[in-house]
Short mmCIF file of C-alpha atoms in Angstrom, two decimals:
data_model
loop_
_atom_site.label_atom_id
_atom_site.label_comp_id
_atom_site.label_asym_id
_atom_site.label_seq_id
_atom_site.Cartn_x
_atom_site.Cartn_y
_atom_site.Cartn_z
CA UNK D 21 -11.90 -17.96 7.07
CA UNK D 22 -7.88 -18.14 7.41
CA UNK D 23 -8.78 -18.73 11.19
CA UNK D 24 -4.40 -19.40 11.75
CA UNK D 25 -4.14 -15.20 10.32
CA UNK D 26 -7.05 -13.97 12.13
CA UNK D 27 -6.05 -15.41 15.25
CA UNK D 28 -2.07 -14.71 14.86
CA UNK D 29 -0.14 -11.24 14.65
CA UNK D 30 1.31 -12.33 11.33
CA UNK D 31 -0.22 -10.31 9.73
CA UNK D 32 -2.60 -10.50 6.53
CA UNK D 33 -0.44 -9.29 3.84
CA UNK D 34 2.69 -11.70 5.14
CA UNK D 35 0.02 -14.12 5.27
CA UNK D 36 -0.93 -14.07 1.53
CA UNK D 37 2.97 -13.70 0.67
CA UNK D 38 3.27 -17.20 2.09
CA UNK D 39 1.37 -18.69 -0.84
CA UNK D 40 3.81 -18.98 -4.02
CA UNK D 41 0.51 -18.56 -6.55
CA UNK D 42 -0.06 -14.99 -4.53
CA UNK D 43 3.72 -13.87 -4.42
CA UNK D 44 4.43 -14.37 -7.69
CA UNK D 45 1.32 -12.60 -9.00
CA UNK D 46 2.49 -9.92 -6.30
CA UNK D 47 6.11 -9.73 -8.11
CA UNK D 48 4.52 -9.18 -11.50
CA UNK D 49 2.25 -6.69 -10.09
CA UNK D 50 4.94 -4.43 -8.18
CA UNK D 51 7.17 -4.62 -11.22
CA UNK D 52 4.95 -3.32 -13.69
CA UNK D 53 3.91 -1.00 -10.89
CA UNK D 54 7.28 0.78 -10.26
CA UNK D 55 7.61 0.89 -13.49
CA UNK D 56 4.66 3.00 -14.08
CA UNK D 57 5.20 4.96 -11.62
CA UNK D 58 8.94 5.88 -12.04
CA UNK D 59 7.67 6.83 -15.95
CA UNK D 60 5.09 8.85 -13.91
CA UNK D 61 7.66 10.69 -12.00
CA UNK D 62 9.99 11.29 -15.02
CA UNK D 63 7.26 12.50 -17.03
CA UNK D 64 6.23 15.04 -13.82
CA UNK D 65 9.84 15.86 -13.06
CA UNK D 66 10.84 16.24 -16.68
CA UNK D 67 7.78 18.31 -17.37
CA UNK D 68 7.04 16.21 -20.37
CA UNK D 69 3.16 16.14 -21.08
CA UNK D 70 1.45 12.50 -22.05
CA UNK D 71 1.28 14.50 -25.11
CA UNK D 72 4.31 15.24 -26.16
CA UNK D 73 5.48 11.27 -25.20
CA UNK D 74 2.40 10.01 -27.44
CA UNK D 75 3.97 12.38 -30.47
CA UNK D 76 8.22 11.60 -29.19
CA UNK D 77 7.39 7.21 -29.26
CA UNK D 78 4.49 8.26 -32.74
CA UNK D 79 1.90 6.83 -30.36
CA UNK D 80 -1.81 7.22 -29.77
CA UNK D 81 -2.31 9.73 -26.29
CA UNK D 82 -4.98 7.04 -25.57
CA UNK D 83 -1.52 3.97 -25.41
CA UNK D 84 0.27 6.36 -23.13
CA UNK D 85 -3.47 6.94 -20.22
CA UNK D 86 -3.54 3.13 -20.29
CA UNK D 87 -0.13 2.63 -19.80
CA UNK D 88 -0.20 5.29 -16.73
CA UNK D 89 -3.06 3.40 -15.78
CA UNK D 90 -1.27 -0.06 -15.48
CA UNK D 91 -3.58 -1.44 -17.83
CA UNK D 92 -1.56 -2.17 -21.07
CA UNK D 93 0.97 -5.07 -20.50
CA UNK D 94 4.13 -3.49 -21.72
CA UNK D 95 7.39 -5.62 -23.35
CA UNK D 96 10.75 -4.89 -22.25
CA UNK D 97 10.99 -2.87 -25.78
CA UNK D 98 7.83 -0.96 -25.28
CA UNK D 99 9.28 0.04 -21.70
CA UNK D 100 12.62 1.28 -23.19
CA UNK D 101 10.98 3.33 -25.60
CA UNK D 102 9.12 5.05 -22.67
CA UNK D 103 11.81 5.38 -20.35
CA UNK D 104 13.96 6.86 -23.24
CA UNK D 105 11.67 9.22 -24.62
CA UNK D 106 11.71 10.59 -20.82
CA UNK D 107 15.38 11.03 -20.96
CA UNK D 108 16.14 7.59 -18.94
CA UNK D 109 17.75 4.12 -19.33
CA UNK D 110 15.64 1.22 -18.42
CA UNK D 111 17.41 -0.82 -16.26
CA UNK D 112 16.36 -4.54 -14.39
CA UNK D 113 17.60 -5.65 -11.26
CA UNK D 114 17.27 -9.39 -8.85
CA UNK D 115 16.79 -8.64 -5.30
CA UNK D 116 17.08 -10.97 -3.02
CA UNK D 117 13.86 -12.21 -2.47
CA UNK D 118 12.83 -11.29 1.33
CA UNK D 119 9.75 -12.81 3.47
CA UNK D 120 8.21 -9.43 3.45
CA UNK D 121 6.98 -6.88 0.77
CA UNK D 122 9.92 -5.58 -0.53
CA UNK D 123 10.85 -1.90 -1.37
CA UNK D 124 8.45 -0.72 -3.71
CA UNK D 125 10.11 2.00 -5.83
CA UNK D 126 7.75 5.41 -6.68
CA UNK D 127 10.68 7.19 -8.53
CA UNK D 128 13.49 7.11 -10.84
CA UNK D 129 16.39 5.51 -8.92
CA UNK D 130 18.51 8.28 -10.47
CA UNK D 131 16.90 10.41 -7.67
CA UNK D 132 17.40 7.80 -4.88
CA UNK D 133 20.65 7.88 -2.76
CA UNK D 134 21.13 4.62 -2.31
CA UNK D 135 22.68 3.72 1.01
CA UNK D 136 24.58 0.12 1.36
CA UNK D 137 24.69 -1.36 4.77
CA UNK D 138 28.22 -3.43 3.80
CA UNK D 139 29.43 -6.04 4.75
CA UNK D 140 26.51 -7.51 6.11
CA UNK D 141 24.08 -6.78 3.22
CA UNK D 142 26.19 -6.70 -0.63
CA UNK D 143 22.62 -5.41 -1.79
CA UNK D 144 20.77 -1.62 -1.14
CA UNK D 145 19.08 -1.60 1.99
CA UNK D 146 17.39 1.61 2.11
CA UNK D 147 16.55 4.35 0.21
CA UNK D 148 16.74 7.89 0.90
CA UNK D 149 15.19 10.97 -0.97
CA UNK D 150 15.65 14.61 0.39
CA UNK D 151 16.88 13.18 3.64
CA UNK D 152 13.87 11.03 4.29
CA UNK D 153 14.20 7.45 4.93
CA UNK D 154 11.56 6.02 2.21
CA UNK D 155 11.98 2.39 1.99
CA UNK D 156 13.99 -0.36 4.29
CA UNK D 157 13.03 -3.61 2.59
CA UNK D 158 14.55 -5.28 5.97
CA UNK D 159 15.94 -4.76 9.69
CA UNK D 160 19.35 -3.86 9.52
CA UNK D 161 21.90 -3.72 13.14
CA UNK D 162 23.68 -0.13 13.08
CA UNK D 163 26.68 0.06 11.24
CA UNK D 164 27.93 3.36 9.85
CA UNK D 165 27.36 4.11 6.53
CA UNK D 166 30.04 5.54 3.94
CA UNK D 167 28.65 6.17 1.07
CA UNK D 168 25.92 9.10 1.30
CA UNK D 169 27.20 12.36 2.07
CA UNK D 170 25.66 13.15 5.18
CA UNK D 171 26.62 10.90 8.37
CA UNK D 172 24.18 8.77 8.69
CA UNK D 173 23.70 5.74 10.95
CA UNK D 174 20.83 2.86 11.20
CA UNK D 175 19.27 1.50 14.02
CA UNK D 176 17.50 -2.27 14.11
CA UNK D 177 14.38 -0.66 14.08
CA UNK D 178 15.09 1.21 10.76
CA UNK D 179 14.89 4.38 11.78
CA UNK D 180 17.69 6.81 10.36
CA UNK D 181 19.48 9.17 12.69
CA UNK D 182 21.44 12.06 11.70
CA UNK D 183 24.23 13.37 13.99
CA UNK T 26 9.80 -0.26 10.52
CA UNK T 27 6.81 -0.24 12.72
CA UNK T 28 5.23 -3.53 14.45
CA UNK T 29 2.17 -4.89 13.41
CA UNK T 30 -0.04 -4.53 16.06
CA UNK T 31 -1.38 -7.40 17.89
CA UNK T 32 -4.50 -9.68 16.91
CA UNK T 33 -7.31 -8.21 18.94
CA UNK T 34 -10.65 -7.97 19.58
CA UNK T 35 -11.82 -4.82 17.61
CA UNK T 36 -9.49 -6.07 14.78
CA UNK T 37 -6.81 -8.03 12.78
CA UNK T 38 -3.76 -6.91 11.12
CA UNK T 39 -2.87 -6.32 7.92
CA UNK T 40 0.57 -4.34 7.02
CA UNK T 41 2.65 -2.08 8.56
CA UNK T 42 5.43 0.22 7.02
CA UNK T 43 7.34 3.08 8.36
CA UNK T 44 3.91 5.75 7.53
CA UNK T 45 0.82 3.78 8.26
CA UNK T 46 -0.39 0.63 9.58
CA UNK T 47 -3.89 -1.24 7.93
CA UNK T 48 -5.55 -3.11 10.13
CA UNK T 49 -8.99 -4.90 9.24
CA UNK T 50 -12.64 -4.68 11.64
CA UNK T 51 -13.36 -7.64 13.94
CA UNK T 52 -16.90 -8.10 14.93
CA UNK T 53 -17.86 -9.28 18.09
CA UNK T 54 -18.28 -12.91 16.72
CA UNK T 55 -14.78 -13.24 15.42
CA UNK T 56 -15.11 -12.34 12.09
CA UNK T 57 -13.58 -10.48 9.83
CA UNK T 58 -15.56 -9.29 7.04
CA UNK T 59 -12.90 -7.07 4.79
CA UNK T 60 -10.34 -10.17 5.12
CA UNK T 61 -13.09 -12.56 4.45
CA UNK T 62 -13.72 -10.94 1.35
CA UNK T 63 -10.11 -10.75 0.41
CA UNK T 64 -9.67 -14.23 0.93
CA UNK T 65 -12.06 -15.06 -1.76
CA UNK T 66 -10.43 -13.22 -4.32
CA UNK T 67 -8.60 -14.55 -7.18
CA UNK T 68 -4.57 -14.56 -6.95
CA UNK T 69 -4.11 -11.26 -8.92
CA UNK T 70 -6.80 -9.16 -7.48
CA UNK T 71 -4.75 -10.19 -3.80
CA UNK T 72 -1.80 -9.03 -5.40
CA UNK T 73 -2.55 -5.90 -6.32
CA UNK T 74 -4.59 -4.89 -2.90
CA UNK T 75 -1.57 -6.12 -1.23
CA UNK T 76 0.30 -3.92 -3.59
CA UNK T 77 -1.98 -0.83 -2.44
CA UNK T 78 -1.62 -1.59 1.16
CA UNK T 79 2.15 -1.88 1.43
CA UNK T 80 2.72 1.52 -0.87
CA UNK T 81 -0.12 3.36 1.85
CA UNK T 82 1.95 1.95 4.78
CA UNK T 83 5.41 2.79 3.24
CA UNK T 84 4.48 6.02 1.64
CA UNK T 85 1.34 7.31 3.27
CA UNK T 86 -0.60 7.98 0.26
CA UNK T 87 -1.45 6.39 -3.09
CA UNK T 88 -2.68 7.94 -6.38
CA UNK T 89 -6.43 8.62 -6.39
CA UNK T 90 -7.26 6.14 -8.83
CA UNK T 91 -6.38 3.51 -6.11
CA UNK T 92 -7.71 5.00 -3.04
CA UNK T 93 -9.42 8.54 -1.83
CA UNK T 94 -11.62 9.30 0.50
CA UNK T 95 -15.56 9.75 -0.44
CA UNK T 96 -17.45 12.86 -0.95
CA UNK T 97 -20.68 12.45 1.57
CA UNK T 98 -22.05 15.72 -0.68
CA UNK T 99 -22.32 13.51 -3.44
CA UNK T 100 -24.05 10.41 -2.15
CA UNK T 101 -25.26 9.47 1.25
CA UNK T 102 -23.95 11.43 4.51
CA UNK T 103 -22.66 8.05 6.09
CA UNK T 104 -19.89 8.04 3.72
CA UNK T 105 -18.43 10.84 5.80
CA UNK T 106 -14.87 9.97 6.88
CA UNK T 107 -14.88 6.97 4.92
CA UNK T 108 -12.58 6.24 2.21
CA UNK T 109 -11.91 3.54 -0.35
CA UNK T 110 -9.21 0.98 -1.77
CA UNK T 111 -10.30 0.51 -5.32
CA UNK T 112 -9.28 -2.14 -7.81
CA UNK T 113 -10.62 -1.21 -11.09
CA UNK T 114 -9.31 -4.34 -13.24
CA UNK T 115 -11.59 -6.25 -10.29
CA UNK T 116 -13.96 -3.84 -10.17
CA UNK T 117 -14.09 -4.32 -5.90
CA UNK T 118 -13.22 -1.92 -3.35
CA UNK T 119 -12.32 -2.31 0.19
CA UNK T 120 -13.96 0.49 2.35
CA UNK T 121 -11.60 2.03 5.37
CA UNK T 122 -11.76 4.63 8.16
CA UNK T 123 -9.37 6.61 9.52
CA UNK T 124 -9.09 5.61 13.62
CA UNK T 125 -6.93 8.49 14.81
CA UNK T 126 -6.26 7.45 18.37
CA UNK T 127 -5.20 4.36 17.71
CA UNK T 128 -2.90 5.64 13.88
CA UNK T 129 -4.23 2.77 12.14
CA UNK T 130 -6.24 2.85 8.69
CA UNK T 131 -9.05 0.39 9.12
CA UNK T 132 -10.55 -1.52 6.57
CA UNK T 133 -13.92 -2.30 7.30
CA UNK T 134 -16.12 -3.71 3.93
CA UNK T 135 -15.03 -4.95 0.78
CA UNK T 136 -17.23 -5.56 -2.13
CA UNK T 137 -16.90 -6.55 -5.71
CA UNK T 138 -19.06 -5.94 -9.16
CA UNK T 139 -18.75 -2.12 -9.28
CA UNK T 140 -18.49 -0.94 -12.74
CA UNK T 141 -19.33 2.35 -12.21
CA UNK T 142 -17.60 5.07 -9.83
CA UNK T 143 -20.61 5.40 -7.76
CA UNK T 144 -20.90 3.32 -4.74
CA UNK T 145 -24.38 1.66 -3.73
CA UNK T 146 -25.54 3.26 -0.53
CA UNK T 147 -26.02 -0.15 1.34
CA UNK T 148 -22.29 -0.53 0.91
CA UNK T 149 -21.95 2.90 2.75
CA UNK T 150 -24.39 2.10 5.42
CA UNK T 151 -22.60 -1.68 5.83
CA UNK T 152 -18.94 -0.24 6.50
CA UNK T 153 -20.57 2.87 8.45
CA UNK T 154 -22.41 0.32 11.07
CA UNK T 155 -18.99 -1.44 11.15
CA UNK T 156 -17.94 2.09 11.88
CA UNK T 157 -19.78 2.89 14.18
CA UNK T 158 -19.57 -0.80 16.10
CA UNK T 159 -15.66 -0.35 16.52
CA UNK T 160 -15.58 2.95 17.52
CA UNK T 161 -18.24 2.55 20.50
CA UNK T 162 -16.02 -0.94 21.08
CA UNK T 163 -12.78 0.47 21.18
CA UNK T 164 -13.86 4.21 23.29
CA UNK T 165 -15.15 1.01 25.74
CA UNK T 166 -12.03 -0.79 25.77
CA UNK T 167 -9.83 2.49 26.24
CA UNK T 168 -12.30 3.42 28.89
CA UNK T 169 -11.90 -0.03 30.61
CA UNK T 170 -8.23 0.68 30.46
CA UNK T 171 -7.94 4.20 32.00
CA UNK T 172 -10.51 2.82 34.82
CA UNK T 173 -8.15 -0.06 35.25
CA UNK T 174 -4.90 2.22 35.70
CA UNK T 175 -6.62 4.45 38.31
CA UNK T 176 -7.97 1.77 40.81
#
């Protein structure tokens, strides 16, 4: 027994994260995750039927349930293809790599506004769909924000406030 | 963000995110059994519960084929108000109740070597004495506490 995580308030998961074998399988994992799931949410949103992607990419419907099923390791080619056949671009981006989890995206960024906490952070620090506050990958101190539409403000604790 | 609770007696913590927080059953003697079994899986099968838990505390819900709750009709009546963290590339799952009072998800059992969907019944009747242990625990303890604020 981890007798130093049982006994402190650190925390399990931020426990695990500590261990560089465990993180990077974790990185791999929420990758190919949020991939899955964006394609998930395209498909949904588009109304596009595993179907009709199998026939669009000349695929078996049988590739397309184990790829919704994270079970087929995809290339960066096979993801294109996917993500194209949905109507979107398949893009990569670095974060900074945090202590914590992360954000861990569920849809298409196209349907994310993204909300910069500048200067203090150059990268997206939280992300908002249908004015709900989804994701904050880290505690930010309240500085007004400019560039989503409605007035919006952060406090340390992440919660978002609208005036 | 939310704060992870404290380390206590009826349990240990897990995750927190801004919709739930996962905390894991302490018995009486200490132990853990949900993070003990955790701790003995390999690297990836860590990753991808840890995956699980973060998106449940962050989101509030998960797709089925990673957690739901069980059906008592189907199987035994203990599994009542349970629910279940499964890993199929694993083949484990991580049982969990619901502890309403206290807005935590708590993850009581975890067991590995299930092909099939259906769960043995001495799994059901482990996590449902775990159950059953923290609840009477934890009604004590908030009992205790009340007492203590009106003397």
């Amino acid at each position: 027994m981890t007798t130093k995580a049982r006994g402190s308030d650190l925390g399990w998961v931020a426990s695990q994260l500590a261990d560089p074998k465990v993180r990077l399988e974790f990185d791999r994992e929420r990758a190919s995750e949020e991939f899955v799931d964006q394609l998930d949410a395209a498909l949904q949103s588009g109304g596009i039927s595993r179907a009709t992607l199998a026939g669009t990419l000349g695929r078996s419907r049988a590739f397309i349930t184990q790829t919704l099923r994270r079970r087929a390791n995809l290339t960066i080619k096979t993801m294109a293809e996917l993500a194209g056949a949905c109507g979107y671009e398949l893009h990569i981006a670095l974060l900074p790599r945090g202590a914590g989890t992360g954000p861990v995206w569920s849809e298409p960024q196209s349907q994310w506004s993204v909300v910069r906490c500048e200067p203090r952070q150059p990268m997206p620090s939280a992300y908002v769909l249908d004015d709900t506050l989804l994701c904050c990958p880290m505690a930010i101190e309240g500085v007004p924000i400019g560039q989503h539409s409605n007035p919006w403000s952060f406090e340390t604790s992440c919660q978002l406030d609208l005036h | 963000m939310g704060q992870l609770p404290p380390s206590d007696t009826l349990s240990a913590p897990v995750q927190v995110g801004l919709a739930r927080t996962i905390v894991a059953y302490r018995d009486e003697s200490g132990a853990v059994p949900a993070l003990d079994f955790l701790d003995g899986c390999d690297a990836k099968t860590k990753a991808r519960y840890i995956l699980k838990f973060t998106k449940m505390c962050d989101f509030g819900r998960l797709r089925g084929e990673d957690y739901h709750l069980l059906d008592a009709k189907k199987g035994v009546k203990e599994a009542d108000g349970l629910s279940e963290f499964k890993d199929i590339a694993s083949k484990s799952r991580i049982l969990a109740m619901n502890d309403g009072k206290r807005a935590r998800l708590v993850l009581l059992h975890g067991f590995g070597g299930k092909k099939e969907d259906r769960i043995k019944p001495q799994e059901i009747l482990i996590a449902d004495r775990r159950r059953q242990d923290y609840l009477s625990r934890s009604e004590r303890e908030i009992s205790q506490s009340n007492y203590g604020r009106q003397t």
